[in-house]
Short mmCIF file of C-alpha atoms in Angstrom, two decimals:
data_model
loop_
_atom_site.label_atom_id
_atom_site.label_comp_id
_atom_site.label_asym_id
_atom_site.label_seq_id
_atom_site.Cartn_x
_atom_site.Cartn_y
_atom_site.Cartn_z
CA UNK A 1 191.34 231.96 126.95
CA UNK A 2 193.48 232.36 130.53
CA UNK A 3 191.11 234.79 131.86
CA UNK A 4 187.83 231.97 130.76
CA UNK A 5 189.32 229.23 133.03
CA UNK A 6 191.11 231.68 135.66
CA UNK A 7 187.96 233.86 136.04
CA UNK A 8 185.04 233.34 133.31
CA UNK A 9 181.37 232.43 134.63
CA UNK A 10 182.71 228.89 134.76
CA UNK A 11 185.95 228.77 135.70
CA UNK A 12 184.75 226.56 138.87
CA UNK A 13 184.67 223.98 136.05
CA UNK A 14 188.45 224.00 135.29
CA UNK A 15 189.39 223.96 139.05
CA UNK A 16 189.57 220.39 138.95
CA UNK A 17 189.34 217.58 137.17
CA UNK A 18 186.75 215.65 138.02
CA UNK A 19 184.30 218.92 137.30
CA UNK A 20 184.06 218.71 133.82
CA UNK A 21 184.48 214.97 133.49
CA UNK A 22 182.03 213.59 135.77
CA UNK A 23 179.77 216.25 134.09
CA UNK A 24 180.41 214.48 130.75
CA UNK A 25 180.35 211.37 131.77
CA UNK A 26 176.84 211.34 133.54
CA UNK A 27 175.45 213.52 129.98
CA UNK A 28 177.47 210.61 127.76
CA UNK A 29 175.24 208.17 129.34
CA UNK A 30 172.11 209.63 129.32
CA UNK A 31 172.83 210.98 125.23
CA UNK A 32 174.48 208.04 124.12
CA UNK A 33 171.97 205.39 125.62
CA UNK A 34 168.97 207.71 123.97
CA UNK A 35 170.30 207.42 120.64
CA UNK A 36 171.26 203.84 120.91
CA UNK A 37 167.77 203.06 122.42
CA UNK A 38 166.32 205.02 119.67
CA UNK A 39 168.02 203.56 116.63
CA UNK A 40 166.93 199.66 117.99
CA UNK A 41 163.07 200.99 118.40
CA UNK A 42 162.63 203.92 116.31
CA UNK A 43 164.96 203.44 113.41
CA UNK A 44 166.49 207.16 114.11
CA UNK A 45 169.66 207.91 112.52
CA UNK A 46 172.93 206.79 114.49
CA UNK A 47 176.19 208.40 113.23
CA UNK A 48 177.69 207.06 110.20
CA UNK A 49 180.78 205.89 111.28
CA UNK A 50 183.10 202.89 110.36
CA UNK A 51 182.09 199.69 110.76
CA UNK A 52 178.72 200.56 111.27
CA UNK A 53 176.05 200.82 114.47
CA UNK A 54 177.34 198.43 117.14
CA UNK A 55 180.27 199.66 116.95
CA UNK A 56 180.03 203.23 117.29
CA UNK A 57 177.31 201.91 120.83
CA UNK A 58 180.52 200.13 122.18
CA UNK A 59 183.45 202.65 121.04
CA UNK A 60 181.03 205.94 122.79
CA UNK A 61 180.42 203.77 125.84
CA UNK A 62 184.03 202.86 126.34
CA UNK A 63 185.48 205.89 124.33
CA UNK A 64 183.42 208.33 125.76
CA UNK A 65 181.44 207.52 129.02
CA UNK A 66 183.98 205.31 130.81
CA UNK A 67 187.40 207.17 129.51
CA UNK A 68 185.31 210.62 130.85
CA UNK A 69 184.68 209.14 133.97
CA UNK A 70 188.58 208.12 133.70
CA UNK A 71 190.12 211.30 133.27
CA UNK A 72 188.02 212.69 136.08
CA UNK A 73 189.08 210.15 138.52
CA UNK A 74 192.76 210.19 137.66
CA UNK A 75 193.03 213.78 137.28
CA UNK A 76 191.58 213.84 141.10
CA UNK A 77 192.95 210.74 142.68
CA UNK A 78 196.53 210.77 141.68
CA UNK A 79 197.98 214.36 143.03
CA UNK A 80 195.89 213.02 146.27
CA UNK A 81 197.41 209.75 146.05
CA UNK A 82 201.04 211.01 145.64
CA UNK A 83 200.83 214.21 147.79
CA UNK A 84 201.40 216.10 144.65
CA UNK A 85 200.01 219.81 143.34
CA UNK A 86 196.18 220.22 141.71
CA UNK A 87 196.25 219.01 137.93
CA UNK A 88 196.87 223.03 136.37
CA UNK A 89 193.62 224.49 135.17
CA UNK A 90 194.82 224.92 131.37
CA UNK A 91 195.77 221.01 131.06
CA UNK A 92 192.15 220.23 132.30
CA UNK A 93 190.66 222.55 129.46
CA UNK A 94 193.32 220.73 126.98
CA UNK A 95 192.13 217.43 128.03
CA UNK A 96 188.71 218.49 128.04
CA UNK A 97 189.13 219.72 123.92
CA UNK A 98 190.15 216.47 123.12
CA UNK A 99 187.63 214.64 124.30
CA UNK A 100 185.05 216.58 122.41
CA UNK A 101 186.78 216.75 119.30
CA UNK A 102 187.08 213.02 119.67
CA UNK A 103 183.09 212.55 120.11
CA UNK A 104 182.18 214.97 116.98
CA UNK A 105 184.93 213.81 115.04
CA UNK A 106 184.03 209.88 115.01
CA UNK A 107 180.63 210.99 114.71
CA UNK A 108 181.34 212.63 111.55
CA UNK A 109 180.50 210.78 108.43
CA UNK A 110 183.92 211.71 106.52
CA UNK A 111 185.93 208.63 106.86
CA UNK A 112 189.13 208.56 107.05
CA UNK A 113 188.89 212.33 107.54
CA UNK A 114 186.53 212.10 110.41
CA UNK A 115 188.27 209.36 111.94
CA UNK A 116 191.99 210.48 111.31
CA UNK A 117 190.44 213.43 113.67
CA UNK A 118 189.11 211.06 116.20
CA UNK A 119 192.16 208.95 116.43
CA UNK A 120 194.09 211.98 117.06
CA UNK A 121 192.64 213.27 119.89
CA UNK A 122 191.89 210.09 121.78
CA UNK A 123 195.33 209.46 121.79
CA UNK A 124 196.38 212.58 122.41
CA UNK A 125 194.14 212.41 125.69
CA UNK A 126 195.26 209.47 126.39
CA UNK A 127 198.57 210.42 126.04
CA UNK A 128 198.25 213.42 127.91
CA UNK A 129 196.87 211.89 130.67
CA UNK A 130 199.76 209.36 130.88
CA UNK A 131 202.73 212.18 130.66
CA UNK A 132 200.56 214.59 133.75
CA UNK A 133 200.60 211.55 135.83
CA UNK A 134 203.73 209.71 135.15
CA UNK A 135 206.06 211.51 136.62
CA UNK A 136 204.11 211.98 139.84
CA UNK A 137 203.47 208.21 140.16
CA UNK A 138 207.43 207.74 139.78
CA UNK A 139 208.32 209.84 142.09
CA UNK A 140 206.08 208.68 144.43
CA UNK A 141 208.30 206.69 147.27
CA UNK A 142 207.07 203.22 147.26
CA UNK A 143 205.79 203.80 143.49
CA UNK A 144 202.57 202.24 145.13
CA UNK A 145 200.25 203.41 142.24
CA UNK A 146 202.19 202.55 139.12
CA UNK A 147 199.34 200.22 137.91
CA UNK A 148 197.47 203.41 137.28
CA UNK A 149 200.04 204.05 134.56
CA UNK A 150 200.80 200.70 133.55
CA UNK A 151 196.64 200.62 132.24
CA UNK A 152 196.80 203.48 131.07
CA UNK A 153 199.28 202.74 128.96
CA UNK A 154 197.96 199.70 127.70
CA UNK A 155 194.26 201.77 127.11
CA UNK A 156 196.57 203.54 125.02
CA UNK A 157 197.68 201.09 122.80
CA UNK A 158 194.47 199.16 122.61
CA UNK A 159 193.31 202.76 121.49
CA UNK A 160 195.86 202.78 118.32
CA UNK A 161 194.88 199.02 117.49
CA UNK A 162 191.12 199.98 117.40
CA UNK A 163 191.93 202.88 114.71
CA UNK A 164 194.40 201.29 112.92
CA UNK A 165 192.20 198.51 112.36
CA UNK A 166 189.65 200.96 110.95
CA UNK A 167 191.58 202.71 108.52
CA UNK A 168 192.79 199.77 106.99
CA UNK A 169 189.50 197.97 107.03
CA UNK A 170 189.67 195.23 109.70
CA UNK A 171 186.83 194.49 112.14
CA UNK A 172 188.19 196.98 115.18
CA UNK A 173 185.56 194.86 117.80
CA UNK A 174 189.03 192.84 119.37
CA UNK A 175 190.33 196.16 120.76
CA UNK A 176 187.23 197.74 122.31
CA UNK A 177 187.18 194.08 124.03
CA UNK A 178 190.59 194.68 124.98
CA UNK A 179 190.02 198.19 126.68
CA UNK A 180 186.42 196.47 128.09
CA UNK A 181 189.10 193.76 129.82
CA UNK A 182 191.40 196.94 131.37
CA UNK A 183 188.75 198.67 132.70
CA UNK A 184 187.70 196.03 134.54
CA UNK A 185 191.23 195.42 136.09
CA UNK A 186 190.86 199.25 136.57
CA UNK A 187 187.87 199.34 138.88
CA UNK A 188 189.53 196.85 141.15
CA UNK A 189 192.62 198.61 141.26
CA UNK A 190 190.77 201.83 141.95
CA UNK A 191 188.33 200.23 144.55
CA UNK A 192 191.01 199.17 146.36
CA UNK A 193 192.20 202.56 147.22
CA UNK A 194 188.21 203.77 147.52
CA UNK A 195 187.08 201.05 149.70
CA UNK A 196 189.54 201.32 152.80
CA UNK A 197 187.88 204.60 153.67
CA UNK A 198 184.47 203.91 152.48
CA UNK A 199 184.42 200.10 154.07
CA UNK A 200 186.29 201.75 157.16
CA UNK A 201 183.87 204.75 157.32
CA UNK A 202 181.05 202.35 157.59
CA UNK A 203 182.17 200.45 160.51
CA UNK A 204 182.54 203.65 162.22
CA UNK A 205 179.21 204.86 161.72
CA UNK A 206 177.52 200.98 162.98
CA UNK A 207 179.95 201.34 166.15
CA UNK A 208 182.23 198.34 164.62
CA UNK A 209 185.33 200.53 166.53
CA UNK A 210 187.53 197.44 166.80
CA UNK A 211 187.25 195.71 163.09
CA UNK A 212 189.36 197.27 160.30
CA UNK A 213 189.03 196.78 157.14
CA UNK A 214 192.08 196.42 154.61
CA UNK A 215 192.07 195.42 150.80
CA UNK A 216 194.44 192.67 151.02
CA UNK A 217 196.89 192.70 147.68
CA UNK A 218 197.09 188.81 147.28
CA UNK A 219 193.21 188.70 146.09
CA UNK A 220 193.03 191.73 144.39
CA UNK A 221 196.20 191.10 142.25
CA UNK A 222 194.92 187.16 141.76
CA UNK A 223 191.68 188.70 140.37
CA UNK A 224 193.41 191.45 138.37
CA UNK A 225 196.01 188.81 136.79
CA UNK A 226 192.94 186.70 135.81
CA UNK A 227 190.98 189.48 134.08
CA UNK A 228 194.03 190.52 132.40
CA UNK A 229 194.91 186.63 131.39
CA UNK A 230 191.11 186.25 129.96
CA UNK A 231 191.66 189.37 127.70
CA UNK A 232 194.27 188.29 126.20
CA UNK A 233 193.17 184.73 125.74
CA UNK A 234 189.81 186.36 123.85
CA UNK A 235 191.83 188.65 121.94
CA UNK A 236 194.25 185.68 120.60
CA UNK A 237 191.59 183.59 120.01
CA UNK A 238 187.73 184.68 120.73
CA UNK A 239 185.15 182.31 122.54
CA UNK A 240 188.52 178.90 122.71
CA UNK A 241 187.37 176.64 125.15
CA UNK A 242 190.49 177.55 127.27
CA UNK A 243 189.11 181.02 127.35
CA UNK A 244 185.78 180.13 128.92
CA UNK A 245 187.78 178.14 131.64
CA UNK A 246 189.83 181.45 132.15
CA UNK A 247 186.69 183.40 132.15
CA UNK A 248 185.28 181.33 135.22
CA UNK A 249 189.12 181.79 136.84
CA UNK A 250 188.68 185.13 137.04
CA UNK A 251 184.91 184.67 138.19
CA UNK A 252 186.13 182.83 140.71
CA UNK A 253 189.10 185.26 141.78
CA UNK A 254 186.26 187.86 142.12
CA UNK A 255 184.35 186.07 144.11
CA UNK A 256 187.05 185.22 146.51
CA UNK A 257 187.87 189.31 146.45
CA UNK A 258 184.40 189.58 147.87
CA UNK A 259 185.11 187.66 151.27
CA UNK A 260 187.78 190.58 152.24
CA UNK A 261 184.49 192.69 152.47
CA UNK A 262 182.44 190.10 154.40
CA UNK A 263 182.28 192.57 157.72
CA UNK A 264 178.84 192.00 159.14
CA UNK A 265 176.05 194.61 159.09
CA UNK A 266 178.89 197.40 157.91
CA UNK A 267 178.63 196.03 154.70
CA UNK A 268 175.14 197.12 154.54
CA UNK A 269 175.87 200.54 154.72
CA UNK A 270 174.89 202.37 151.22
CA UNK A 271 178.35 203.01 150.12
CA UNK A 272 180.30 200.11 151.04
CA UNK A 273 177.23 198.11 149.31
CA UNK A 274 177.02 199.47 146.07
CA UNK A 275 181.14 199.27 146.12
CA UNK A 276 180.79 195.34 146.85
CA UNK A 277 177.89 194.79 143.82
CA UNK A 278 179.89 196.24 141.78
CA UNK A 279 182.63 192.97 142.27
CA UNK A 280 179.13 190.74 142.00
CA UNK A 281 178.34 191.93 138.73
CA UNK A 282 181.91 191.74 137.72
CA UNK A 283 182.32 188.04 139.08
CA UNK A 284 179.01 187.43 137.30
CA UNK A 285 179.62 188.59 134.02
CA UNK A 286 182.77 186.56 133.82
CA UNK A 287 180.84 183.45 135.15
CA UNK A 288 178.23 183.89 132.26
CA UNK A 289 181.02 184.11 129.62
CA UNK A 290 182.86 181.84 130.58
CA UNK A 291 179.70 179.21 130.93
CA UNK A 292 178.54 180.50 127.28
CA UNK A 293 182.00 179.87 126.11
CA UNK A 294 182.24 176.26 127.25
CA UNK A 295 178.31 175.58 126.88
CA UNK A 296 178.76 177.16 123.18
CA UNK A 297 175.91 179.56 123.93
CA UNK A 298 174.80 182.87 122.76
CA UNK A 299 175.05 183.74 126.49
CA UNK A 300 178.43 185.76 125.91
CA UNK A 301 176.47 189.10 125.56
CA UNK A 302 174.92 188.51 128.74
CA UNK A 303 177.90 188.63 130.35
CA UNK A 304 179.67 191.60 128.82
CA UNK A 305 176.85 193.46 129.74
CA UNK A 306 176.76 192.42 133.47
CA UNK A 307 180.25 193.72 133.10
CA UNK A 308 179.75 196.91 131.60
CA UNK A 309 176.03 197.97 132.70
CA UNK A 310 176.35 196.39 136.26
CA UNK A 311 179.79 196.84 137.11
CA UNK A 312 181.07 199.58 135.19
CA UNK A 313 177.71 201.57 135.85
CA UNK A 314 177.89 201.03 139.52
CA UNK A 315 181.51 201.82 139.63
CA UNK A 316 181.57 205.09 137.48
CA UNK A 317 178.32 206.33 139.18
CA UNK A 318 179.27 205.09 143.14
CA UNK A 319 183.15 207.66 142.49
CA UNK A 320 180.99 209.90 140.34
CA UNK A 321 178.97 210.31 144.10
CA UNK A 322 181.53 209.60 146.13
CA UNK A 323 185.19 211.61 144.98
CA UNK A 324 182.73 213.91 143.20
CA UNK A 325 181.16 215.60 146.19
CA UNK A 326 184.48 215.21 148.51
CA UNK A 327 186.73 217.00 146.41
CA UNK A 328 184.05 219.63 145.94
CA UNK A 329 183.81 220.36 149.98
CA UNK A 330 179.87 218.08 150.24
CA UNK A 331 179.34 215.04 151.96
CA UNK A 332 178.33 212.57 149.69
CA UNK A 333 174.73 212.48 149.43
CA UNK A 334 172.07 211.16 152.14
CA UNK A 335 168.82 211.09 149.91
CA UNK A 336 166.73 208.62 148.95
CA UNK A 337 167.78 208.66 145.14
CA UNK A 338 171.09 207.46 145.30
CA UNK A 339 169.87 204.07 145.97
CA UNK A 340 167.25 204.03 143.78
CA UNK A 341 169.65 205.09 141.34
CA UNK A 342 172.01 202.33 142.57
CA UNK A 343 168.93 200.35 142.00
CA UNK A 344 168.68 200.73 138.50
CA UNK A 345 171.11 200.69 137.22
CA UNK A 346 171.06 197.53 138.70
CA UNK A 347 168.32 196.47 137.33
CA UNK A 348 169.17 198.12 133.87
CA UNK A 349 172.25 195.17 133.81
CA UNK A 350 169.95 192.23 134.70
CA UNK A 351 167.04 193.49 132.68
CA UNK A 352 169.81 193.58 129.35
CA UNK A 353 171.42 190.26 130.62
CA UNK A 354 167.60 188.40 130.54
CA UNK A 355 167.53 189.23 126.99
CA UNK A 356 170.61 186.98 126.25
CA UNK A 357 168.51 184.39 128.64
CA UNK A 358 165.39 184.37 126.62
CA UNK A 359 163.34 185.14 129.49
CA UNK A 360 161.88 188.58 128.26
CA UNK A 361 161.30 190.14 125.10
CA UNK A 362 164.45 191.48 123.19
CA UNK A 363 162.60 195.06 122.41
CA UNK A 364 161.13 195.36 125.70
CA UNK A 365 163.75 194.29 127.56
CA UNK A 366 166.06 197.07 125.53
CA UNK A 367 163.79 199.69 126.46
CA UNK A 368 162.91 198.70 130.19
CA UNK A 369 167.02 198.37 130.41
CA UNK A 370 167.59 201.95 128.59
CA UNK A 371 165.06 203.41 130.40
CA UNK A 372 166.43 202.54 133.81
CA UNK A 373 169.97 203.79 132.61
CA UNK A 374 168.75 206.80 131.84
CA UNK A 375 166.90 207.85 134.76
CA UNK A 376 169.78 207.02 136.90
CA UNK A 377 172.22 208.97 135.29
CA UNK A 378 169.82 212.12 134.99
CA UNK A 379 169.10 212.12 138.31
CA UNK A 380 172.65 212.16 139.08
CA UNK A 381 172.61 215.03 136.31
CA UNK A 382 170.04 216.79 138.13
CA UNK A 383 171.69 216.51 141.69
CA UNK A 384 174.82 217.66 140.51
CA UNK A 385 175.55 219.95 137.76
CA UNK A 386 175.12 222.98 139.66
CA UNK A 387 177.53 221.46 142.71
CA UNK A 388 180.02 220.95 139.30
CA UNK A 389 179.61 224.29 137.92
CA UNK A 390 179.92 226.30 141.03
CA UNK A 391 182.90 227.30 142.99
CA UNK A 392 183.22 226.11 146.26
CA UNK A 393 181.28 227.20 149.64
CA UNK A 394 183.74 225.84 152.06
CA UNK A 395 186.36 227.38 151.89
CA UNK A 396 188.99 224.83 150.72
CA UNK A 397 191.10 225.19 147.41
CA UNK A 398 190.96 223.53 144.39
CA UNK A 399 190.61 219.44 144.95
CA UNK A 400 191.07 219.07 148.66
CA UNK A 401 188.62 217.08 150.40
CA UNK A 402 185.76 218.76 153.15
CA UNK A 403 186.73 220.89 155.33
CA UNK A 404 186.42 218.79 158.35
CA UNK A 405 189.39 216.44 156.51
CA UNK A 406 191.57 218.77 156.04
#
C-alpha cells in the first residue's frame, strides 16, 4: 500500500490534499445531482436509506460534495496558513477511505448496519481532520485560524446528532440544517483569507497600485455571529417569528460584508467577482428565509437553495479553480468556461429559487436547474482531472504554490 501512494501510477493523487478531494467533489456533484434529477423526472431508484429520498439529496450534498470540497481545502490551506509541513501522503489516503466508505455505506439499504458503517466513518473523517489540524492551528503564534477548528468541531457534532437521530428513529433534517448554517459561517471565514490576495491581485492587474484591499474582522465576525445565531434559533425552534427577524440580521450583516469589496472596476475582475456573488447569494438566501418566515410563506426553500446552489456552488467551485491550480504549480485558468461555468451555476440557484416563487414550472425548472449544475461541474471535471492526477511540471514539491511564488 506505501509503494501505491509513494510511487503507484497515481501517487500524484496522494501528494496533496486537495488532489483527490476536489476530484470528488466536482464527480459528487455531477453523480449526485443526476440521480436526484432522475428520481424527480424519471422515477429511477434513489438509495434506500433512512428517512427516505430528501434526505439522502441533502445528507450527499452536505455529507459528500461540500465536506469533499472541505477536506481538500483544509488539508491545503492550513499547513500554508500556519507555515507547517505537507499533510503526510498516508493520512490523505486514510481520509480519502473514509469518505468512500461513508458514501457506499449510507447508500446501502441495510439499516442500522449500513448506517452504523456510515456514521463511523464520517466521524472518523471528521475527526481525523480535526486531530491533523489541531495541533498546527495551536501552535500557530497568534492562533489566528482557530475558527477553522472551532467549525469543525461543531460539523462534528452536528454529524453525531444527524445519526443518532436516525438510529433511534427521529426526523435527522434539524442537523443537516445545522451543518447547512456552519458551512455558511465557513465560506466567510475561508473567503476572508482567499480574498486579500485574489481582491489584491485584481487591483494589480487594473493598475489600482495605491488601493489595498483588507477583509476587515468587525463585518465578517458580525455576519458570522448572525449566521451562527439564526442556526441555532431554527434548530430550537424552526420557522419562530424571531427566527425570520434573525434570518434578515444576518442578511443584512452580509450585505454590509459586501461594501469592504466595493473597489471600483477591480471588482470586476473574474475572480474577485465570482468571490463577491458568492456573499450575494448568501445575503439573499437569508433575506428570502427570513421574509418566508415572517410572511408565513413556502418561500423558505427558496432561500436554502440560494444558499446552497448559489453560494455554496460558487464558493466550492471559485477554491476548487483557484487553490486547486496554485498548489498544483498552474495559474488559475484564463478561458472562457470558467465564467460560463460561474454563470450557471448561477443560474442553476435562481432557476431552483423561481420554483419556490411560482414563476416557472416545478419539473422544468428542476431540470433546467440540474442541468446547469451539471454542466458546470463537468466542465470543471473535464479541465481538471488530468492536472489532479498528474505530478507536477514545475518543479515545486508537494503543495507549494507556482513557481514564480515561491
Amino acid at each position: 500500500m506505501l509503494k501505491f501512494i509513494h510511487s503507484g501510477p497515481f501517487a500524484a493523487l496522494f501528494e496533496c490534499g486537495f488532489r483527490p478531494f476536489f476530484l470528488l467533489t466536482a464527480a459528487t456533484a455531477v453523480i449526485a445531482v443526476a440521480a436526484w434529477v432522475g428520481f424527480l423526472t424519471l422515477g429511477m431508484p434513489l438509495p434506500l436509506t433512512p428517512n427516505g429520498p430528501v434526505v439522502w439529496h441533502a445528507h450527499e450534498m452536505l455529507t459528500g460534495f461540500a465536506m469533499a470540497s472541505v477536506a481538500g481545502f483544509v488539508l491545503t490551506a492550513i499547513p500554508e496558513f500556519t507555515s507547517t509541513r505537507m499533510i503526510e501522503r498516508h493520512h490523505v489516503f486514510i481520509l480519502l477511505i473514509l469518505w468512500i466508505t461513508g458514501r457506499v455505506a449510507f447508500a446501502i439499504p441495510i439499516v442500522p448496519a449500513g448506517t452504523i458503517v456510515a456514521m463511523i466513518a464520517d466521524l472518523g473523517l471528521l475527526g481525523m481532520l480535526a486531530a491533523i489540524i489541531a495541533p498546527r492551528l495551536w501552535r500557530d503564534a497568534n492562533r489566528r485560524h482557530l475558527s477553522f477548528l472551532w467549525i469543525l468541531l461543531a460539523v462534528i457534532v452536528a454529524t453525531g446528532g444527524f445519526y443518532f437521530d436516525t438510529l433511534t428513529g427521529t426526523y435527522p433534517m434539524r442537523w443537516l440544517l445545522v451543518i447547512t448554517g456552519l458551512m455558511m459561517a465557513l465560506i466567510v471565514i475561508a473567503m476572508s483569507r482567499i480574498s486579500m490576495r485574489i481582491v489584491n491581485t485584481a487591483l494589480s492587474q487594473v493598475g489600482e497600485t495605491g488601493t489595498a484591499y483588507l477583509a476587515r474582522p468587525p463585518r465578517r465576525n458580525l455576519a458570522i455571529f448572525c449566521i451562527l445565531l439564526y442556526t441555532l434559533a431554527e434548530f430550537v425552534a424552526l420557522q419562530h417569528p424571531v427566527s425570520g427577524w434573525i434570518a434578515l440580521a444576518a442578511a443584512a450583516a452580509l450585505f454590509n460584508l459586501t461594501n469592504d469589496w466595493h473597489i471600483g472596476r477591480a471588482l470586476l475582475q473574474r475572480w474577485a467577482f465570482m468571490l463577491y456573488l458568492v456573499y450575494w447569494f448568501m445575503a439573499l438566501g437569508y433575506a428570502v428565509i427570513g421574509a418566508a418566515i415572517l410572511m408565513e410563506t413556502a418561500w423558505v426553500s427558496a432561500g436554502r437553495h440560494l444558499l446552497l446552489v448559489g453560494a455554496l456552488g460558487l464558493a466550492v467551485f471559485a477554491v476548487m479553480n483557484i487553490a486547486g491550480r496554485i498548489h498544483a504549480g498552474i495559474e488559475p485558468d484564463k478561458r472562457l468556461w470558467v465564467p460560463i461555468a460561474a454563470t450557471l451555476i448561477a443560474g442553476a440557484a435562481v432557476l431552483r429559487a423561481m420554483m419556490n416563487f411560482d414563476q416557472i414550472e416545478a419539473s422544468l425548472a428542476i431540470v433546467a436547474a440540474s442541468a446547469c449544475w451539471i454542466t458546470a461541474f463537468s466542465l470543471h471535471l473535464i479541465f481538471h482531472w488530468r492536472i489532479l492526477i498528474r505530478p507536477r511540471t514545475d518543479g515545486q514539491p508537494g503543495c507549494e504554490g507556482i513557481a514564480s511564488d515561491a
